[in-house]
Each structure stands twice: as C-alpha cells, then as structure tokens.
CSV table of C-alpha atoms in Angstrom, one decimal:
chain,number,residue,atom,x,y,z
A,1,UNK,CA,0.0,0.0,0.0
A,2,UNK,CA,1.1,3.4,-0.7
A,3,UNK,CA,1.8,5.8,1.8
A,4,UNK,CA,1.4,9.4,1.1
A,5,UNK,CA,3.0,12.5,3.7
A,6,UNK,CA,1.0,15.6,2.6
A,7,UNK,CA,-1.1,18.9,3.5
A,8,UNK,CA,-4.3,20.1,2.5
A,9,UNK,CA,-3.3,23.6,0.0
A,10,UNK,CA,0.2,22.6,-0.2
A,11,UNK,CA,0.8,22.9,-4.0
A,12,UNK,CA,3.3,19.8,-4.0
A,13,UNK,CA,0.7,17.8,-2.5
A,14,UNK,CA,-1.6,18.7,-4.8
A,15,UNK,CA,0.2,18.0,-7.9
A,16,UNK,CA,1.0,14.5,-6.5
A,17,UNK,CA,-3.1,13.6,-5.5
A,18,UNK,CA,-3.9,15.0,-8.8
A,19,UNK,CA,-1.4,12.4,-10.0
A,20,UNK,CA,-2.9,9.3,-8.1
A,21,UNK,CA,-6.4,10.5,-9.2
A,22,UNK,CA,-5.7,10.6,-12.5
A,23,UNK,CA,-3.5,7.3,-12.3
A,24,UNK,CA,-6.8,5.5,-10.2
A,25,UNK,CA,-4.1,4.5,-7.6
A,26,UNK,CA,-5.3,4.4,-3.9
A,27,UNK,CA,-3.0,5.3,-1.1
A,28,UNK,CA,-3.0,5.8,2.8
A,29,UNK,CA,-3.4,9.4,3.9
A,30,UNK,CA,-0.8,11.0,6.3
A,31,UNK,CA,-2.2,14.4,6.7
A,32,UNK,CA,0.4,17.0,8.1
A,33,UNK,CA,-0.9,20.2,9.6
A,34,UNK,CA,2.3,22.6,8.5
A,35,UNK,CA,1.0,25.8,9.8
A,36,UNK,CA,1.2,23.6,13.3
A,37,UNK,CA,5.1,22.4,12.4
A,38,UNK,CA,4.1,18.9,11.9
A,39,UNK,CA,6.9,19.3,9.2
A,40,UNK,CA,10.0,19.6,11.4
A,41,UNK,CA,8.6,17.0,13.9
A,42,UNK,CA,11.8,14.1,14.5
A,43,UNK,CA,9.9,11.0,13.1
A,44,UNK,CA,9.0,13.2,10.0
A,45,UNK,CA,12.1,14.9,9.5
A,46,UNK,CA,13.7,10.7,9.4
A,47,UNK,CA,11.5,10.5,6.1
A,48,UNK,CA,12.4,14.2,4.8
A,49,UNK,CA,15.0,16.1,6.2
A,50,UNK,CA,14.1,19.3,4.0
A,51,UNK,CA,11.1,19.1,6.2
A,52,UNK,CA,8.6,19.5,3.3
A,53,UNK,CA,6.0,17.7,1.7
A,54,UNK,CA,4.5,15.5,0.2
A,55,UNK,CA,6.6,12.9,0.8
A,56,UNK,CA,5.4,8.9,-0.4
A,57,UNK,CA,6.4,5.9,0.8
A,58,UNK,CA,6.0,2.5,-1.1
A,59,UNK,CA,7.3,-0.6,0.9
A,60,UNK,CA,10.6,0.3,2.3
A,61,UNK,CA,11.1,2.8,-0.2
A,62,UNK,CA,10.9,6.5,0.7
A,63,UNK,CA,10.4,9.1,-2.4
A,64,UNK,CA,10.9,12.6,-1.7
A,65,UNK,CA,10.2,15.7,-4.6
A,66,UNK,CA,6.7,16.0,-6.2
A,67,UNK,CA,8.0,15.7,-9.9
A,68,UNK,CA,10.2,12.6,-8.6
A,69,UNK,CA,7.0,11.2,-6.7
A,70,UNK,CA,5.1,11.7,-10.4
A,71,UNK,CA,7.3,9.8,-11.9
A,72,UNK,CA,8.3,7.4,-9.9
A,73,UNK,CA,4.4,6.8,-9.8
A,74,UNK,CA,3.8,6.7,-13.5
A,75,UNK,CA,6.7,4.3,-13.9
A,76,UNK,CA,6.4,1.6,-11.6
A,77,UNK,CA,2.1,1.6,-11.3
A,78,UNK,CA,1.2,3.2,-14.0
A,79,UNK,CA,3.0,1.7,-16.8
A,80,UNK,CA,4.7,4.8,-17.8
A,81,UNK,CA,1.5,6.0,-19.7
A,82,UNK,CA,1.6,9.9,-19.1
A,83,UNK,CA,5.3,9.8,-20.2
A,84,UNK,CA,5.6,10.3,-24.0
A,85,UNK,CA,7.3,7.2,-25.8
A,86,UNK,CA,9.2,9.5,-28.3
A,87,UNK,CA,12.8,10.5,-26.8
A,88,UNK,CA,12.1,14.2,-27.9
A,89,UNK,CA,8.5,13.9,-26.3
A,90,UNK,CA,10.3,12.7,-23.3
A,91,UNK,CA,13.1,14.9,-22.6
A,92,UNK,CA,10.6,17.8,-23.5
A,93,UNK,CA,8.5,16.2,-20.3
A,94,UNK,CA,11.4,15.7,-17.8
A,95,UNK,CA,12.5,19.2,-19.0
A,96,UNK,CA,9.3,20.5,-17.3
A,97,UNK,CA,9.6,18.1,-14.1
A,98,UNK,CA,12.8,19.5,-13.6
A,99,UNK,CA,11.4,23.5,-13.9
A,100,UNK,CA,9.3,22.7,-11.5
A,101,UNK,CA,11.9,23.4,-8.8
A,102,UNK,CA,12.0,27.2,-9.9
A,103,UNK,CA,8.6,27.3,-10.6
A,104,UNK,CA,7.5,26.1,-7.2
A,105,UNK,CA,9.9,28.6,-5.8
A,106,UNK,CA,8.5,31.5,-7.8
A,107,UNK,CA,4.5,30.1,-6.2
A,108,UNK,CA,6.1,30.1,-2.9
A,109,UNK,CA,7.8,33.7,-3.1
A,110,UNK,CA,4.2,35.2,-4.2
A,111,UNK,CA,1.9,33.4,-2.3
A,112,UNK,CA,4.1,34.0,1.0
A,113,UNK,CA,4.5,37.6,-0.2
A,114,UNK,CA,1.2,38.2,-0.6
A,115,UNK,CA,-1.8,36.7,0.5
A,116,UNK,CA,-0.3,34.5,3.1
A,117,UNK,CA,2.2,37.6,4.6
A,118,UNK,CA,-0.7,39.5,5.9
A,119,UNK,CA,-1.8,36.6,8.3
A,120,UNK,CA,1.7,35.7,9.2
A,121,UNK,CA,2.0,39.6,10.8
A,122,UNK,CA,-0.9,39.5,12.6
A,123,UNK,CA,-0.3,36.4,14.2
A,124,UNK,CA,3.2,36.4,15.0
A,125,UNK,CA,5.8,38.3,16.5
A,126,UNK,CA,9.0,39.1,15.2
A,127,UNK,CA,11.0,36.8,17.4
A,128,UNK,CA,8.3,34.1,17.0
A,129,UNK,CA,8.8,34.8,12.9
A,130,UNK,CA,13.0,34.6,13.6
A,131,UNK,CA,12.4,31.5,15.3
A,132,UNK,CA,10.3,30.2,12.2
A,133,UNK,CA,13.1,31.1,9.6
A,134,UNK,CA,15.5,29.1,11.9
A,135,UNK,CA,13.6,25.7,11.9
A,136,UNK,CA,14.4,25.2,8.4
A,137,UNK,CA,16.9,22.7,7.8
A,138,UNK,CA,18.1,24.6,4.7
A,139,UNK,CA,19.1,28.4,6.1
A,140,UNK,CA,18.6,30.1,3.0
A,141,UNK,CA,15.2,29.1,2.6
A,142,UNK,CA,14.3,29.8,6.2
A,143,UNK,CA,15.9,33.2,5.4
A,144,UNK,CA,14.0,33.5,2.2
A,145,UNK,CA,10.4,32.9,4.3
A,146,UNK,CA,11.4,35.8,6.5
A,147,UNK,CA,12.5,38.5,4.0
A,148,UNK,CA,9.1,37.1,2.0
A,149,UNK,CA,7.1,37.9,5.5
A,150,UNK,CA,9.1,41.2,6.4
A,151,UNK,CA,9.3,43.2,3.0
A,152,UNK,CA,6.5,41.2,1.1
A,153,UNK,CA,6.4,42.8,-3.0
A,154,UNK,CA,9.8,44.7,-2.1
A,155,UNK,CA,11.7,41.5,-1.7
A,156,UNK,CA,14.3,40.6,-4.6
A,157,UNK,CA,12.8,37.2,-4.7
A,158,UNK,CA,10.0,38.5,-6.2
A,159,UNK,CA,11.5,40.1,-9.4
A,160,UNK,CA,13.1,36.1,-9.6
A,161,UNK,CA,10.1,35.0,-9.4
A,162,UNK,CA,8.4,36.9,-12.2
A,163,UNK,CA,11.2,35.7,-14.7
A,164,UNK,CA,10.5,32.7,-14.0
A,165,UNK,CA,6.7,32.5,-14.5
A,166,UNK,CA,7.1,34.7,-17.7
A,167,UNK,CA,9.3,31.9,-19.0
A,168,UNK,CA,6.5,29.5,-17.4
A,169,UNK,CA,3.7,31.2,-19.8
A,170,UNK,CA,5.8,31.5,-22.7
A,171,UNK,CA,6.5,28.3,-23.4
A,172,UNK,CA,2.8,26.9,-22.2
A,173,UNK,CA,1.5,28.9,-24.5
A,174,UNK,CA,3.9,27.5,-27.0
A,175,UNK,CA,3.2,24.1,-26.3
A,176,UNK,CA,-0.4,24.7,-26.3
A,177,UNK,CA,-0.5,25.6,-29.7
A,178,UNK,CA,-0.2,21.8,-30.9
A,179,UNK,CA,-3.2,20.6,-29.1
A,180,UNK,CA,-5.2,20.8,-25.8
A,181,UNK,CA,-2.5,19.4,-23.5
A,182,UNK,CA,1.3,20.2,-22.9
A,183,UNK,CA,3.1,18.8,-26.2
A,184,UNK,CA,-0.4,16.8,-27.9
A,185,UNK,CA,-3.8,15.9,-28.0
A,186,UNK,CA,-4.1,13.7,-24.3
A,187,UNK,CA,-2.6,14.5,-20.7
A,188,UNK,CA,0.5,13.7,-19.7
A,189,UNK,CA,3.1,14.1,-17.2
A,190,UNK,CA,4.0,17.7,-17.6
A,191,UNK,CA,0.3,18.9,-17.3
A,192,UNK,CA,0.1,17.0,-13.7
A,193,UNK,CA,3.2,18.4,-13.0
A,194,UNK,CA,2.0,22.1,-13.2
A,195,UNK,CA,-2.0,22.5,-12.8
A,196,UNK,CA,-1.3,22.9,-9.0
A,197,UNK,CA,1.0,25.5,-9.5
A,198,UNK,CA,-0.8,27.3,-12.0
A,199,UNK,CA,-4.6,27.1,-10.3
A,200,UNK,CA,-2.6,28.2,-7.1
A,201,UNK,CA,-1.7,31.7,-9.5
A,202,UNK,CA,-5.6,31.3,-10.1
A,203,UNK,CA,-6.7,31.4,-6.8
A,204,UNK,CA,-4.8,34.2,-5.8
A,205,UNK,CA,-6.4,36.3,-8.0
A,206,UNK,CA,-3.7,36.7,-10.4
A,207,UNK,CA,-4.6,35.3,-13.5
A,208,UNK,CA,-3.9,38.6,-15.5
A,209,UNK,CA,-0.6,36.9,-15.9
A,210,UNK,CA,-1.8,35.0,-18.5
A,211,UNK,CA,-5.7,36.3,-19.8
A,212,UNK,CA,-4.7,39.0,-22.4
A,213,UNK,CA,-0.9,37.5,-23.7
A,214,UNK,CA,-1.4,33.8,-23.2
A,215,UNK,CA,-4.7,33.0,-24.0
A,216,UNK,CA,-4.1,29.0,-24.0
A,217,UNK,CA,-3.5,28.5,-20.1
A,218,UNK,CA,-6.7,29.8,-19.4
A,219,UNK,CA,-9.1,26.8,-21.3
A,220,UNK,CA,-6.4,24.5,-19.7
A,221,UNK,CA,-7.1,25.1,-16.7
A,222,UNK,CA,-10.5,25.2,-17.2
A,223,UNK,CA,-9.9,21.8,-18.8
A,224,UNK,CA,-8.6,20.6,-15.4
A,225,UNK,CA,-11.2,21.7,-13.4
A,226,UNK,CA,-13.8,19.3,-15.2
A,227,UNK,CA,-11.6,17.0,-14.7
A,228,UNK,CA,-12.3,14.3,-11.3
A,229,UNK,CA,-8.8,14.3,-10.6
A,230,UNK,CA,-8.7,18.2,-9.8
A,231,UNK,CA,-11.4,17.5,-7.4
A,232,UNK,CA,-10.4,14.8,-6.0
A,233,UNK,CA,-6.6,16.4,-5.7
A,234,UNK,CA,-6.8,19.6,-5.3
A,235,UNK,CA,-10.8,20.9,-4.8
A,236,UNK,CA,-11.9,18.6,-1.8
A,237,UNK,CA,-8.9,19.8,0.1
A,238,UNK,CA,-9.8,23.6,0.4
A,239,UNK,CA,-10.8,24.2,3.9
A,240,UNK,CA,-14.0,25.9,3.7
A,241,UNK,CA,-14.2,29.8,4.1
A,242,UNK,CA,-10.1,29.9,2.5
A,243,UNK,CA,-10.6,30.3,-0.8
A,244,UNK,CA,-12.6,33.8,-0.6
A,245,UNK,CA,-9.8,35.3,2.0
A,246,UNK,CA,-6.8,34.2,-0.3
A,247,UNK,CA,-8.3,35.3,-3.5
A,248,UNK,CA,-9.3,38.4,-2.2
A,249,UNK,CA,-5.7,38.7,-0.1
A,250,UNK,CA,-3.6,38.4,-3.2
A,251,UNK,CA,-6.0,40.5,-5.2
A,252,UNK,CA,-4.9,43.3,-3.5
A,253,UNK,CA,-1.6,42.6,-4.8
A,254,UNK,CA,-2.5,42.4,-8.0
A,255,UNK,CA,-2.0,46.1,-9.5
A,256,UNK,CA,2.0,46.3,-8.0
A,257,UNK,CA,2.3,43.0,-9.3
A,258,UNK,CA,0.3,44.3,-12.8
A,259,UNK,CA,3.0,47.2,-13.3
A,260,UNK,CA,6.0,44.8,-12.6
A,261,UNK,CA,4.3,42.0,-15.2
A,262,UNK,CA,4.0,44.4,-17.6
A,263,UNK,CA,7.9,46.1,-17.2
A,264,UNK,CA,9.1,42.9,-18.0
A,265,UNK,CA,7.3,41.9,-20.6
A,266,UNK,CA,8.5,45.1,-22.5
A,267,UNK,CA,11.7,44.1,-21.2
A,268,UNK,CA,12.1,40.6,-22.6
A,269,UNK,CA,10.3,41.4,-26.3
C-alpha cells in the first residue's frame, strides 16, 4: 500500500493527489498540519530532512520531490503512460519536471509575499517569525520565508520569481498551440506536474498573468477543473471559508504586481 505525507493547500501535495487521481491509484493518507510544524517533527524529519512535503512511501522505499514522486508513480504503477514514448516527447517532459523546482519557488515567493504575509504579521511576532526562519533545515530558505514575510512585494525574490513564470507562460503557450495538453492531444506528465501551481496563481487572483498574452493556459485550466482528478486532488482539500480570503488577499496585490508584469514583458520582447 502506498503511503502518502501531505497537507491540504500545499501545491506539491496537490500535484501528487492530482497524480494518483488521474492514475486510479489508492493510497494511505498522512495528513500533516504545517501551519502547526508537523513538518519539522523528529519521526518526520527521518522521512524528509528538508522538512517538506508531500513525501510517499511505497514498501521500504521513501520518495521525496513532487515531480520525482510523479514519476516514480507513472513508472512503476502506472506503466509509464503519461510519459511520452518519443525520446524528444520525453526529454521535453522531464525538462518541465525538472522546472518545476524554480517554478514552485516562484509560487512560494508570491503566495508568501502576498496573501499569506498579511496573516503571518498579525499572528506572529518578530521573534516568533525569527524562530520560524530558523527551523528550516536549509538556512537560506528559512531566510527566504522571512525576507518574503518582512518586505512582502519589495523583496528581490519576487522580481526572480516573475522571470520565472514569464518563462512559465511563454513556453505553455507554446506548447499549447499543438493541441489541448502540454506537447499533444491527451494529458501527460508535464500537465500533472504544473496545474497545481498554475490554479494556485488562479486562486490568488492573479490570472492577469496570462488572460490577455497567453490565451491557451486559461481553457487549460479550465480543462482541469472538469476534470475528477482536480477535485479529487486539489478541490476537496480547500478548507472551507479559504478560498474567498486568499483570492481576495492576493487581489490586492495584484495592480503592483500588474506594473511589474507588464515592465518585464517590454523588457524581454
């Protein structure tokens, strides 16, 4: 029996239930509660030391990485059918598995500097939000949550992350253009690997990053919502009442975030 180490609106976890939906594969729930440090717990920390999730176990074996967990999942239960055949199809695929580290950094940086900051303020105080940065097994990243909290928009991680997710766009829309999923005509890999991270972009109100220049991510995300693995992965785990106060916390990000969008656009054509 699988074993799967996640949380509820984690985007990781999300990508990997929308994976087992779509695969049909059933697996034991280990729900983590990281806003309560469930994360950084000893026993937990023994199955991921980068104290993150979703982690999956499988037997004796313990898989770590979202893209890795994917694949690992399409390969061994799945019989490697949401991996192209092609070699080109298939490096084109692990290309995007292996983007997903910077683009899961760039949802981080603007979830964390938006809608997610204002909360972390209120409820903590600046030695409780120094003592937060220095649970993280990897400094830099616990530094990176605390400039994210302190300086929110002004932070230099979020000009990264904007290159990154113009980059993101570009070549969705690109691959878009040769049918209704990344690189053909049926889902594979590459579209499990990002609708989490893309809806996430969605539900913080900022989907002007792609309505007017990339007009193809919109229907493909709409696609995925239709879809019983988006429920099942990523839907049924909203807590109730969240969705309205993120949407309408990153909203009022959204006209900074507008004029930067737009600066680097005309930068980069």
């Amino acid at each position: 029996m699988l074993t799967l180490y996640h949380a509820p609106t984690s985007v990781c976890s999300q990508k990997v239930r929308v994976g087992l939906a779509l695969m049909g594969l059933r697996y034991e729930s280990r729900m983590l509660n990281l806003q309560a440090g469930d994360q950084f717990e000893p026993d937990y920390l023994k199955l991921n030391p980068d104290a993150v999730v979703p982690t999956l176990v499988d037997g004796d074996l313990v898989v770590v990485e979202s893209s890795l967990i994917l694949a690992y999942l399409d390969r061994e239960h799945f019989g490697a059918q949401l991996m192209p055949s092609e070699p080109a199809g298939r490096v084109r695929a692990e290309h995007w598995l292996l983007r997903c580290l910077a683009i899961h950094a760039a949802i981080n940086t603007l979830s964390f500097s938006t809608a997610m900051r204002k909360k972390l303020l209120a409820e903590k105080t600046p030695d409780e939000i120094d003592a937060l940065a220095a649970k993280f097994p990897d400094p830099i990243m616990g530094q990176k949550r605390k400039d994210l909290i302190l300086n929110g928009l002004a932070s230099a991680y979020v000009g990264q992350a904007l290159v990154h997710l113009r980059r993101l766009f570009v070549d969705m829309q690109a691959e878009l253009e040769e049918g209704p999923w990344l690189g053909g005509n049926r889902v594979g890999i590459a579209d499990v690997a990002l609708v989490a991270y893309v809806d996430r972009l969605d539900r913080l109100g900022f989907g002007g990053f792609w309505e007017e220049e990339f007009a193809r991510v919109g229907p493909w995300l709409d696609t995925w919502k239709a879809l019983p693995a988006y429920a099942s992965g990523i839907a049924d785990h909203v807590p109730p009442g969240t969705a309205e106060t993120m949407r309408s916390g990153g909203a009022a990000h959204w006209p900074e975030l507008a004029r930067r969008w737009k600066a680097l656009a005309d930068e980069t054509q």
